Amino acid sequence: MSDQALLTASNLSVTLSGREVLHDVSLSLSARHLVALVGPNGAGKTTLLRALAGLQSSTGAIHVAGDTLASLPLRERAKRFGYLPQGHVVHWPLDVKDVVALGRYPHGATDPARLTSSDKAAVERAMQATDIVAFADRRVTELSGGERSRVALARVLAVEAPIVLADEPTASLDPRYQIDVMKNLRDVANSGVLVIVVTHDLGLAARFADTVLVMSEGRLAAQGSPQQALSDDIVANVFRISAYRAEHRNETIILPWAGV
Ligand SMILES: Nc1ncnc2c1ncn2[C@@H]1O[C@H](COP(=O)(O)OP(=O)(O)OP(=O)(O)O)[C@@H](O)[C@H]1O
């Protein structure tokens, strides 16, 4: 994978309030991959995602398409990473389409009322992908929590960055939209983007991801295909559960079943 790696991290460590919460993480991830980042609460998933985007200071090295992350100007970083923070919903009383247009800010679109045709097209694509076109002219503060989550994701997709980092994008969504969002991120990956999704849903991770990164106590405990990284042993050791496994229409089902 390292030959065409789009994003690499070498010996990444993060210390917060005097405690090392990320220890020596190294990884190499390619375009066109949907990567699920899983692990118990407090394992360091958000810290890793923020460090990869340069939003959290770290030791070690990060390279994006061969460039050292630290050498990139902020605007260039903002073009290369679409970042959806955990629990992000918008609380300003803006129109939905204007919130999504904020995703074009790194491309110079500082005024949502004066978008170029390519900015408008990117906003439209992002709204279609997240099924929010019907809300385009409504105030985002007048939407439900799940609807606002989709608007937040649309803003990130509108960046049309080569790397999308999404921290629990399916939290608070109903089952249909959880599947739709994962399918949608799968399509984004298939279009050539590296997508990293933090999720607690091992079933969605197993079904949609090419690669699963398993974090435990600040370290990468496993990485590989869903079958490799979510084996019975790893699931038992890291999550302290057993899982029911099955196949349905040639896709893997993993359902957390009982504590061990
Ligand atoms: N600002 C902070 N100061 C000190 N410690 C922090 C800070 N932010 C996070 N931590 C600690 O860092 C560790 C990793 O946190 P992180 O948010 O990365 O975990 P996570 O895997 O994303 O968890 P969750 O699944 O609960 O969202 C945790 O032990 C957390 O308590």
PDB file of C-alpha atoms and ligand atoms in Angstrom:
ATOM      1  CA  MET A   1       0.000   0.000   0.000  1.00  0.00           C
ATOM      2  CA  SER A   2       2.876   2.359   0.804  1.00  0.00           C
ATOM      3  CA  ASP A   3       3.788   2.717  -2.927  1.00  0.00           C
ATOM      4  CA  GLN A   4       0.738   4.847  -3.644  1.00  0.00           C
ATOM      5  CA  ALA A   5       0.192   6.070  -0.086  1.00  0.00           C
ATOM      6  CA  LEU A   6      -1.764   9.312   0.092  1.00  0.00           C
ATOM      7  CA  LEU A   7      -1.500   9.740   3.845  1.00  0.00           C
ATOM      8  CA  THR A   8       1.279   8.356   6.020  1.00  0.00           C
ATOM      9  CA  ALA A   9       2.050   8.769   9.675  1.00  0.00           C
ATOM     10  CA  SER A  10       5.295   7.641  11.285  1.00  0.00           C
ATOM     11  CA  ASN A  11       5.646   7.186  15.026  1.00  0.00           C
ATOM     12  CA  LEU A  12       2.854   9.621  15.820  1.00  0.00           C
ATOM     13  CA  SER A  13       2.463  10.405  19.514  1.00  0.00           C
ATOM     14  CA  VAL A  14       0.262  12.936  21.302  1.00  0.00           C
ATOM     15  CA  THR A  15       0.481  14.109  24.894  1.00  0.00           C
ATOM     16  CA  LEU A  16      -2.533  15.852  26.454  1.00  0.00           C
ATOM     17  CA  SER A  17      -2.411  17.390  29.916  1.00  0.00           C
ATOM     18  CA  GLY A  18       0.868  15.599  30.584  1.00  0.00           C
ATOM     19  CA  ARG A  19      -0.464  12.147  29.601  1.00  0.00           C
ATOM     20  CA  GLU A  20       0.555  10.388  26.380  1.00  0.00           C
ATOM     21  CA  VAL A  21      -2.793   9.415  24.835  1.00  0.00           C
ATOM     22  CA  LEU A  22      -1.451   8.382  21.414  1.00  0.00           C
ATOM     23  CA  HIS A  23       1.614   6.138  21.357  1.00  0.00           C
ATOM     24  CA  ASP A  24       3.818   5.663  18.350  1.00  0.00           C
ATOM     25  CA  VAL A  25       1.142   5.180  15.685  1.00  0.00           C
ATOM     26  CA  SER A  26       2.386   4.438  12.171  1.00  0.00           C
ATOM     27  CA  LEU A  27       0.135   3.918   9.180  1.00  0.00           C
ATOM     28  CA  SER A  28       0.060   4.243   5.433  1.00  0.00           C
ATOM     29  CA  LEU A  29      -3.263   4.762   3.664  1.00  0.00           C
ATOM     30  CA  SER A  30      -4.138   5.026  -0.014  1.00  0.00           C
ATOM     31  CA  ALA A  31      -6.686   6.893  -2.090  1.00  0.00           C
ATOM     32  CA  ARG A  32      -9.896   5.028  -2.997  1.00  0.00           C
ATOM     33  CA  HIS A  33     -10.031   3.422   0.427  1.00  0.00           C
ATOM     34  CA  LEU A  34     -12.738   3.620   3.037  1.00  0.00           C
ATOM     35  CA  VAL A  35     -10.980   3.136   6.352  1.00  0.00           C
ATOM     36  CA  ALA A  36     -12.959   2.501   9.525  1.00  0.00           C
ATOM     37  CA  LEU A  37     -11.275   3.646  12.730  1.00  0.00           C
ATOM     38  CA  VAL A  38     -12.747   1.720  15.653  1.00  0.00           C
ATOM     39  CA  GLY A  39     -11.928   1.207  19.310  1.00  0.00           C
ATOM     40  CA  PRO A  40     -13.441   1.540  22.769  1.00  0.00           C
ATOM     41  CA  ASN A  41     -14.288   4.903  24.325  1.00  0.00           C
ATOM     42  CA  GLY A  42     -11.136   6.849  25.122  1.00  0.00           C
ATOM     43  CA  ALA A  43      -8.927   4.672  22.867  1.00  0.00           C
ATOM     44  CA  GLY A  44      -7.580   7.724  21.003  1.00  0.00           C
ATOM     45  CA  LYS A  45      -9.588   7.704  17.753  1.00  0.00           C
ATOM     46  CA  THR A  46     -10.502  11.396  17.761  1.00  0.00           C
ATOM     47  CA  THR A  47      -6.987  12.317  18.864  1.00  0.00           C
ATOM     48  CA  LEU A  48      -5.530  10.348  15.943  1.00  0.00           C
ATOM     49  CA  LEU A  49      -7.945  11.912  13.455  1.00  0.00           C
ATOM     50  CA  ARG A  50      -7.159  15.431  14.693  1.00  0.00           C
ATOM     51  CA  ALA A  51      -3.427  14.749  14.650  1.00  0.00           C
ATOM     52  CA  LEU A  52      -3.609  13.448  11.067  1.00  0.00           C
ATOM     53  CA  ALA A  53      -5.341  16.661   9.966  1.00  0.00           C
ATOM     54  CA  GLY A  54      -2.783  18.797  11.815  1.00  0.00           C
ATOM     55  CA  LEU A  55      -5.458  20.062  14.216  1.00  0.00           C
ATOM     56  CA  GLN A  56      -3.682  18.488  17.175  1.00  0.00           C
ATOM     57  CA  SER A  57       0.025  18.936  17.769  1.00  0.00           C
ATOM     58  CA  SER A  58       1.931  15.671  17.748  1.00  0.00           C
ATOM     59  CA  THR A  59       5.414  14.259  17.507  1.00  0.00           C
ATOM     60  CA  GLY A  60       6.380  12.061  14.582  1.00  0.00           C
ATOM     61  CA  ALA A  61       5.876  12.740  10.900  1.00  0.00           C
ATOM     62  CA  ILE A  62       2.796  13.076   8.691  1.00  0.00           C
ATOM     63  CA  HIS A  63       2.983  13.171   4.905  1.00  0.00           C
ATOM     64  CA  VAL A  64       0.159  13.979   2.512  1.00  0.00           C
ATOM     65  CA  ALA A  65       0.776  12.978  -1.099  1.00  0.00           C
ATOM     66  CA  GLY A  66       4.489  13.160  -0.348  1.00  0.00           C
ATOM     67  CA  ASP A  67       4.382  16.621   1.277  1.00  0.00           C
ATOM     68  CA  THR A  68       5.203  17.068   4.954  1.00  0.00           C
ATOM     69  CA  LEU A  69       1.985  18.213   6.593  1.00  0.00           C
ATOM     70  CA  ALA A  70       3.834  20.771   8.715  1.00  0.00           C
ATOM     71  CA  SER A  71       5.173  22.438   5.548  1.00  0.00           C
ATOM     72  CA  LEU A  72       1.715  23.078   4.065  1.00  0.00           C
ATOM     73  CA  PRO A  73       0.093  26.520   4.479  1.00  0.00           C
ATOM     74  CA  LEU A  74      -3.203  26.417   6.398  1.00  0.00           C
ATOM     75  CA  ARG A  75      -5.331  27.057   3.307  1.00  0.00           C
ATOM     76  CA  GLU A  76      -3.657  24.185   1.485  1.00  0.00           C
ATOM     77  CA  ARG A  77      -4.309  21.892   4.445  1.00  0.00           C
ATOM     78  CA  ALA A  78      -7.947  22.986   4.446  1.00  0.00           C
ATOM     79  CA  LYS A  79      -8.169  21.998   0.763  1.00  0.00           C
ATOM     80  CA  ARG A  80      -6.597  18.598   1.350  1.00  0.00           C
ATOM     81  CA  PHE A  81      -8.696  17.557   4.369  1.00  0.00           C
ATOM     82  CA  GLY A  82     -12.438  17.615   4.772  1.00  0.00           C
ATOM     83  CA  TYR A  83     -12.903  17.220   8.527  1.00  0.00           C
ATOM     84  CA  LEU A  84     -16.169  16.438  10.285  1.00  0.00           C
ATOM     85  CA  PRO A  85     -15.702  16.798  14.059  1.00  0.00           C
ATOM     86  CA  GLN A  86     -17.469  14.486  16.483  1.00  0.00           C
ATOM     87  CA  GLY A  87     -20.988  15.583  17.342  1.00  0.00           C
ATOM     88  CA  HIS A  88     -20.755  18.530  15.006  1.00  0.00           C
ATOM     89  CA  VAL A  89     -24.017  20.282  14.344  1.00  0.00           C
ATOM     90  CA  VAL A  90     -24.468  23.855  13.263  1.00  0.00           C
ATOM     91  CA  HIS A  91     -26.194  26.212  15.691  1.00  0.00           C
ATOM     92  CA  TRP A  92     -26.151  29.437  13.657  1.00  0.00           C
ATOM     93  CA  PRO A  93     -29.484  30.379  12.026  1.00  0.00           C
ATOM     94  CA  LEU A  94     -28.122  30.144   8.469  1.00  0.00           C
ATOM     95  CA  ASP A  95     -29.793  28.696   5.395  1.00  0.00           C
ATOM     96  CA  VAL A  96     -28.765  25.104   4.771  1.00  0.00           C
ATOM     97  CA  LYS A  97     -27.272  25.878   1.355  1.00  0.00           C
ATOM     98  CA  ASP A  98     -25.126  28.636   2.920  1.00  0.00           C
ATOM     99  CA  VAL A  99     -23.824  26.258   5.593  1.00  0.00           C
ATOM    100  CA  VAL A 100     -22.859  23.753   2.897  1.00  0.00           C
ATOM    101  CA  ALA A 101     -21.205  26.569   0.920  1.00  0.00           C
ATOM    102  CA  LEU A 102     -18.847  27.134   3.884  1.00  0.00           C
ATOM    103  CA  GLY A 103     -17.127  24.002   2.608  1.00  0.00           C
ATOM    104  CA  ARG A 104     -15.947  26.091  -0.360  1.00  0.00           C
ATOM    105  CA  TYR A 105     -14.192  28.613   1.893  1.00  0.00           C
ATOM    106  CA  PRO A 106     -10.719  27.034   1.398  1.00  0.00           C
ATOM    107  CA  HIS A 107     -11.264  27.478  -2.361  1.00  0.00           C
ATOM    108  CA  GLY A 108     -11.745  31.240  -1.930  1.00  0.00           C
ATOM    109  CA  ALA A 109     -15.557  31.295  -1.676  1.00  0.00           C
ATOM    110  CA  THR A 110     -15.768  33.651   1.294  1.00  0.00           C
ATOM    111  CA  ASP A 111     -19.303  34.881   0.477  1.00  0.00           C
ATOM    112  CA  PRO A 112     -22.019  32.217   0.015  1.00  0.00           C
ATOM    113  CA  ALA A 113     -24.042  34.778  -1.988  1.00  0.00           C
ATOM    114  CA  ARG A 114     -21.296  35.004  -4.626  1.00  0.00           C
ATOM    115  CA  LEU A 115     -20.244  31.486  -5.535  1.00  0.00           C
ATOM    116  CA  THR A 116     -18.545  30.561  -8.782  1.00  0.00           C
ATOM    117  CA  SER A 117     -20.269  27.986 -10.969  1.00  0.00           C
ATOM    118  CA  SER A 118     -17.822  25.299  -9.810  1.00  0.00           C
ATOM    119  CA  ASP A 119     -18.506  26.179  -6.150  1.00  0.00           C
ATOM    120  CA  LYS A 120     -22.254  25.984  -6.813  1.00  0.00           C
ATOM    121  CA  ALA A 121     -21.841  22.614  -8.504  1.00  0.00           C
ATOM    122  CA  ALA A 122     -19.814  21.246  -5.559  1.00  0.00           C
ATOM    123  CA  VAL A 123     -22.459  22.474  -3.095  1.00  0.00           C
ATOM    124  CA  GLU A 124     -25.210  20.866  -5.178  1.00  0.00           C
ATOM    125  CA  ARG A 125     -23.341  17.543  -5.378  1.00  0.00           C
ATOM    126  CA  ALA A 126     -22.786  17.514  -1.611  1.00  0.00           C
ATOM    127  CA  MET A 127     -26.461  18.299  -0.914  1.00  0.00           C
ATOM    128  CA  GLN A 128     -27.613  15.583  -3.288  1.00  0.00           C
ATOM    129  CA  ALA A 129     -25.225  13.033  -1.780  1.00  0.00           C
ATOM    130  CA  THR A 130     -26.575  13.668   1.701  1.00  0.00           C
ATOM    131  CA  ASP A 131     -30.206  13.975   0.568  1.00  0.00           C
ATOM    132  CA  ILE A 132     -30.719  17.489   1.911  1.00  0.00           C
ATOM    133  CA  VAL A 133     -31.709  19.289  -1.303  1.00  0.00           C
ATOM    134  CA  ALA A 134     -35.265  19.568   0.015  1.00  0.00           C
ATOM    135  CA  PHE A 135     -33.950  21.591   2.987  1.00  0.00           C
ATOM    136  CA  ALA A 136     -31.693  23.896   0.955  1.00  0.00           C
ATOM    137  CA  ASP A 137     -33.602  27.108   1.767  1.00  0.00           C
ATOM    138  CA  ARG A 138     -34.540  26.279   5.363  1.00  0.00           C
ATOM    139  CA  ARG A 139     -32.732  27.566   8.419  1.00  0.00           C
ATOM    140  CA  VAL A 140     -30.423  24.881   9.726  1.00  0.00           C
ATOM    141  CA  THR A 141     -31.615  25.631  13.274  1.00  0.00           C
ATOM    142  CA  GLU A 142     -35.128  24.544  12.233  1.00  0.00           C
ATOM    143  CA  LEU A 143     -33.984  20.995  11.358  1.00  0.00           C
ATOM    144  CA  SER A 144     -33.888  17.891  13.545  1.00  0.00           C
ATOM    145  CA  GLY A 145     -30.608  16.700  15.063  1.00  0.00           C
ATOM    146  CA  GLY A 146     -30.154  13.976  12.449  1.00  0.00           C
ATOM    147  CA  GLU A 147     -30.988  16.362   9.607  1.00  0.00           C
ATOM    148  CA  ARG A 148     -28.425  18.847  10.943  1.00  0.00           C
ATOM    149  CA  SER A 149     -25.823  16.049  11.045  1.00  0.00           C
ATOM    150  CA  ARG A 150     -26.371  15.464   7.340  1.00  0.00           C
ATOM    151  CA  VAL A 151     -25.947  19.194   6.667  1.00  0.00           C
ATOM    152  CA  ALA A 152     -22.659  19.114   8.601  1.00  0.00           C
ATOM    153  CA  LEU A 153     -21.486  16.164   6.497  1.00  0.00           C
ATOM    154  CA  ALA A 154     -22.558  17.957   3.302  1.00  0.00           C
ATOM    155  CA  ARG A 155     -20.362  20.935   4.268  1.00  0.00           C
ATOM    156  CA  VAL A 156     -17.400  18.565   4.578  1.00  0.00           C
ATOM    157  CA  LEU A 157     -18.154  16.819   1.261  1.00  0.00           C
ATOM    158  CA  ALA A 158     -18.448  20.215  -0.458  1.00  0.00           C
ATOM    159  CA  VAL A 159     -14.730  20.774   0.142  1.00  0.00           C
ATOM    160  CA  GLU A 160     -14.146  17.962  -2.390  1.00  0.00           C
ATOM    161  CA  ALA A 161     -10.853  17.257  -0.641  1.00  0.00           C
ATOM    162  CA  PRO A 162      -8.690  14.224  -1.488  1.00  0.00           C
ATOM    163  CA  ILE A 163      -8.961  13.128   2.161  1.00  0.00           C
ATOM    164  CA  VAL A 164     -12.168  13.064   4.212  1.00  0.00           C
ATOM    165  CA  LEU A 165     -11.973  12.514   7.963  1.00  0.00           C
ATOM    166  CA  ALA A 166     -15.365  11.918   9.564  1.00  0.00           C
ATOM    167  CA  ASP A 167     -15.695  11.428  13.311  1.00  0.00           C
ATOM    168  CA  GLU A 168     -18.825   9.352  13.981  1.00  0.00           C
ATOM    169  CA  PRO A 169     -20.852  10.641  11.007  1.00  0.00           C
ATOM    170  CA  THR A 170     -23.626   8.088  11.613  1.00  0.00           C
ATOM    171  CA  ALA A 171     -24.189   8.921  15.292  1.00  0.00           C
ATOM    172  CA  SER A 172     -27.739  10.246  15.787  1.00  0.00           C
ATOM    173  CA  LEU A 173     -28.895   9.083  12.353  1.00  0.00           C
ATOM    174  CA  ASP A 174     -31.816   6.711  11.874  1.00  0.00           C
ATOM    175  CA  PRO A 175     -30.975   3.238  10.445  1.00  0.00           C
ATOM    176  CA  ARG A 176     -31.796   4.212   6.881  1.00  0.00           C
ATOM    177  CA  TYR A 177     -29.525   7.262   6.952  1.00  0.00           C
ATOM    178  CA  GLN A 178     -26.735   5.351   8.705  1.00  0.00           C
ATOM    179  CA  ILE A 179     -26.680   3.026   5.699  1.00  0.00           C
ATOM    180  CA  ASP A 180     -27.080   5.902   3.247  1.00  0.00           C
ATOM    181  CA  VAL A 181     -24.195   7.860   4.796  1.00  0.00           C
ATOM    182  CA  MET A 182     -21.886   4.838   4.727  1.00  0.00           C
ATOM    183  CA  LYS A 183     -22.884   4.047   1.122  1.00  0.00           C
ATOM    184  CA  ASN A 184     -22.303   7.650   0.291  1.00  0.00           C
ATOM    185  CA  LEU A 185     -18.848   7.679   1.873  1.00  0.00           C
ATOM    186  CA  ARG A 186     -18.141   4.409   0.029  1.00  0.00           C
ATOM    187  CA  ASP A 187     -19.028   6.205  -3.239  1.00  0.00           C
ATOM    188  CA  VAL A 188     -16.786   9.143  -2.246  1.00  0.00           C
ATOM    189  CA  ALA A 189     -13.927   6.672  -1.662  1.00  0.00           C
ATOM    190  CA  ASN A 190     -14.645   4.919  -4.970  1.00  0.00           C
ATOM    191  CA  SER A 191     -14.324   8.287  -6.719  1.00  0.00           C
ATOM    192  CA  GLY A 192     -10.664   8.442  -5.626  1.00  0.00           C
ATOM    193  CA  VAL A 193     -10.799   9.905  -2.125  1.00  0.00           C
ATOM    194  CA  LEU A 194      -9.266   8.487   1.060  1.00  0.00           C
ATOM    195  CA  VAL A 195     -12.089   8.388   3.609  1.00  0.00           C
ATOM    196  CA  ILE A 196     -11.445   7.670   7.273  1.00  0.00           C
ATOM    197  CA  VAL A 197     -14.546   7.150   9.384  1.00  0.00           C
ATOM    198  CA  VAL A 198     -14.614   6.804  13.145  1.00  0.00           C
ATOM    199  CA  THR A 199     -17.449   4.535  14.169  1.00  0.00           C
ATOM    200  CA  HIS A 200     -18.578   2.406  17.092  1.00  0.00           C
ATOM    201  CA  ASP A 201     -20.699   0.303  14.735  1.00  0.00           C
ATOM    202  CA  LEU A 202     -18.585  -2.767  13.963  1.00  0.00           C
ATOM    203  CA  GLY A 203     -21.291  -3.992  11.591  1.00  0.00           C
ATOM    204  CA  LEU A 204     -21.078  -0.883   9.419  1.00  0.00           C
ATOM    205  CA  ALA A 205     -17.263  -1.013   9.602  1.00  0.00           C
ATOM    206  CA  ALA A 206     -17.171  -4.652   8.491  1.00  0.00           C
ATOM    207  CA  ARG A 207     -19.667  -4.117   5.723  1.00  0.00           C
ATOM    208  CA  PHE A 208     -18.401  -0.933   4.125  1.00  0.00           C
ATOM    209  CA  ALA A 209     -14.684  -0.516   4.907  1.00  0.00           C
ATOM    210  CA  ASP A 210     -11.732  -1.890   2.939  1.00  0.00           C
ATOM    211  CA  THR A 211      -9.453  -1.404   5.911  1.00  0.00           C
ATOM    212  CA  VAL A 212     -10.170  -1.349   9.614  1.00  0.00           C
ATOM    213  CA  LEU A 213      -7.839   0.328  12.124  1.00  0.00           C
ATOM    214  CA  VAL A 214      -8.442  -0.879  15.672  1.00  0.00           C
ATOM    215  CA  MET A 215      -7.252   1.399  18.464  1.00  0.00           C
ATOM    216  CA  SER A 216      -6.781   0.356  22.028  1.00  0.00           C
ATOM    217  CA  GLU A 217      -5.339   2.520  24.804  1.00  0.00           C
ATOM    218  CA  GLY A 218      -3.698   4.929  22.381  1.00  0.00           C
ATOM    219  CA  ARG A 219      -2.093   2.274  20.191  1.00  0.00           C
ATOM    220  CA  LEU A 220      -3.007   0.642  16.916  1.00  0.00           C
ATOM    221  CA  ALA A 221      -3.940  -2.845  18.091  1.00  0.00           C
ATOM    222  CA  ALA A 222      -4.732  -4.139  14.595  1.00  0.00           C
ATOM    223  CA  GLN A 223      -5.069  -2.993  11.018  1.00  0.00           C
ATOM    224  CA  GLY A 224      -6.128  -4.881   7.931  1.00  0.00           C
ATOM    225  CA  SER A 225      -9.225  -6.105   6.147  1.00  0.00           C
ATOM    226  CA  PRO A 226     -12.397  -6.277   8.265  1.00  0.00           C
ATOM    227  CA  GLN A 227     -11.967 -10.056   8.543  1.00  0.00           C
ATOM    228  CA  GLN A 228      -8.378  -9.675   9.797  1.00  0.00           C
ATOM    229  CA  ALA A 229      -8.791  -6.655  12.031  1.00  0.00           C
ATOM    230  CA  LEU A 230     -12.139  -7.688  13.521  1.00  0.00           C
ATOM    231  CA  SER A 231     -11.251 -11.324  14.215  1.00  0.00           C
ATOM    232  CA  ASP A 232     -12.798 -13.067  17.230  1.00  0.00           C
ATOM    233  CA  ASP A 233      -9.552 -12.694  19.198  1.00  0.00           C
ATOM    234  CA  ILE A 234      -9.159  -8.978  18.515  1.00  0.00           C
ATOM    235  CA  VAL A 235     -12.808  -8.219  19.203  1.00  0.00           C
ATOM    236  CA  ALA A 236     -12.560 -10.135  22.499  1.00  0.00           C
ATOM    237  CA  ASN A 237      -9.249  -8.562  23.564  1.00  0.00           C
ATOM    238  CA  VAL A 238      -9.965  -4.974  22.557  1.00  0.00           C
ATOM    239  CA  PHE A 239     -13.730  -4.626  22.994  1.00  0.00           C
ATOM    240  CA  ARG A 240     -14.261  -7.403  25.567  1.00  0.00           C
ATOM    241  CA  ILE A 241     -17.185  -8.780  23.612  1.00  0.00           C
ATOM    242  CA  SER A 242     -18.040 -11.786  21.509  1.00  0.00           C
ATOM    243  CA  ALA A 243     -19.734 -11.151  18.177  1.00  0.00           C
ATOM    244  CA  TYR A 244     -22.326 -12.990  16.114  1.00  0.00           C
ATOM    245  CA  ARG A 245     -21.065 -13.405  12.548  1.00  0.00           C
ATOM    246  CA  ALA A 246     -22.922 -14.235   9.375  1.00  0.00           C
ATOM    247  CA  GLU A 247     -22.981 -13.603   5.654  1.00  0.00           C
ATOM    248  CA  HIS A 248     -25.884 -11.963   3.886  1.00  0.00           C
ATOM    249  CA  ARG A 249     -25.810 -11.408   0.121  1.00  0.00           C
ATOM    250  CA  ASN A 250     -22.030 -11.932   0.137  1.00  0.00           C
ATOM    251  CA  GLU A 251     -21.525  -9.251   2.784  1.00  0.00           C
ATOM    252  CA  THR A 252     -20.185  -9.765   6.274  1.00  0.00           C
ATOM    253  CA  ILE A 253     -22.391  -9.202   9.278  1.00  0.00           C
ATOM    254  CA  ILE A 254     -20.814  -8.620  12.685  1.00  0.00           C
ATOM    255  CA  LEU A 255     -23.186  -8.057  15.560  1.00  0.00           C
ATOM    256  CA  PRO A 256     -21.856  -7.385  19.078  1.00  0.00           C
ATOM    257  CA  TRP A 257     -23.450 -10.141  21.126  1.00  0.00           C
ATOM    258  CA  ALA A 258     -22.194 -10.502  24.678  1.00  0.00           C
ATOM    259  CA  GLY A 259     -19.511  -9.310  27.057  1.00  0.00           C
ATOM    260  CA  VAL A 260     -16.561 -11.636  27.700  1.00  0.00           C
TER     261      VAL A 260
HETATM  262  N1  LIG B   1      -8.071  17.914  26.187  1.00  0.00           N
HETATM  263  C1  LIG B   1      -7.725  16.775  26.793  1.00  0.00           C
HETATM  264  N2  LIG B   1      -6.924  16.785  27.877  1.00  0.00           N
HETATM  265  C2  LIG B   1      -6.542  15.638  28.480  1.00  0.00           C
HETATM  266  N3  LIG B   1      -6.905  14.416  28.064  1.00  0.00           N
HETATM  267  C3  LIG B   1      -7.703  14.346  26.989  1.00  0.00           C
HETATM  268  C4  LIG B   1      -8.157  15.511  26.299  1.00  0.00           C
HETATM  269  N4  LIG B   1      -8.930  15.128  25.257  1.00  0.00           N
HETATM  270  C5  LIG B   1      -8.972  13.791  25.320  1.00  0.00           C
HETATM  271  N5  LIG B   1      -8.242  13.313  26.337  1.00  0.00           N
HETATM  272  C6  LIG B   1      -8.021  11.903  26.713  1.00  0.00           C
HETATM  273  O1  LIG B   1      -7.376  11.285  25.613  1.00  0.00           O
HETATM  274  C7  LIG B   1      -7.822   9.947  25.494  1.00  0.00           C
HETATM  275  C8  LIG B   1      -8.257   9.714  24.047  1.00  0.00           C
HETATM  276  O2  LIG B   1      -9.411  10.518  23.797  1.00  0.00           O
HETATM  277  P1  LIG B   1     -10.145  10.479  22.388  1.00  0.00           P
HETATM  278  O3  LIG B   1     -11.196  11.529  22.412  1.00  0.00           O
HETATM  279  O4  LIG B   1      -9.134  10.531  21.318  1.00  0.00           O
HETATM  280  O5  LIG B   1     -10.785   9.024  22.435  1.00  0.00           O
HETATM  281  P2  LIG B   1     -11.842   8.347  21.449  1.00  0.00           P
HETATM  282  O6  LIG B   1     -11.296   7.005  21.096  1.00  0.00           O
HETATM  283  O7  LIG B   1     -12.169   9.251  20.318  1.00  0.00           O
HETATM  284  O8  LIG B   1     -13.071   8.166  22.434  1.00  0.00           O
HETATM  285  P3  LIG B   1     -14.687   8.128  22.204  1.00  0.00           P
HETATM  286  O9  LIG B   1     -15.009   6.823  21.535  1.00  0.00           O
HETATM  287  O10 LIG B   1     -15.195   8.141  23.617  1.00  0.00           O
HETATM  288  O11 LIG B   1     -15.080   9.337  21.426  1.00  0.00           O
HETATM  289  C9  LIG B   1      -8.917   9.740  26.528  1.00  0.00           C
HETATM  290  O12 LIG B   1      -8.374   9.051  27.620  1.00  0.00           O
HETATM  291  C10 LIG B   1      -9.313  11.153  26.901  1.00  0.00           C
HETATM  292  O13 LIG B   1      -9.734  11.197  28.251  1.00  0.00           O
END
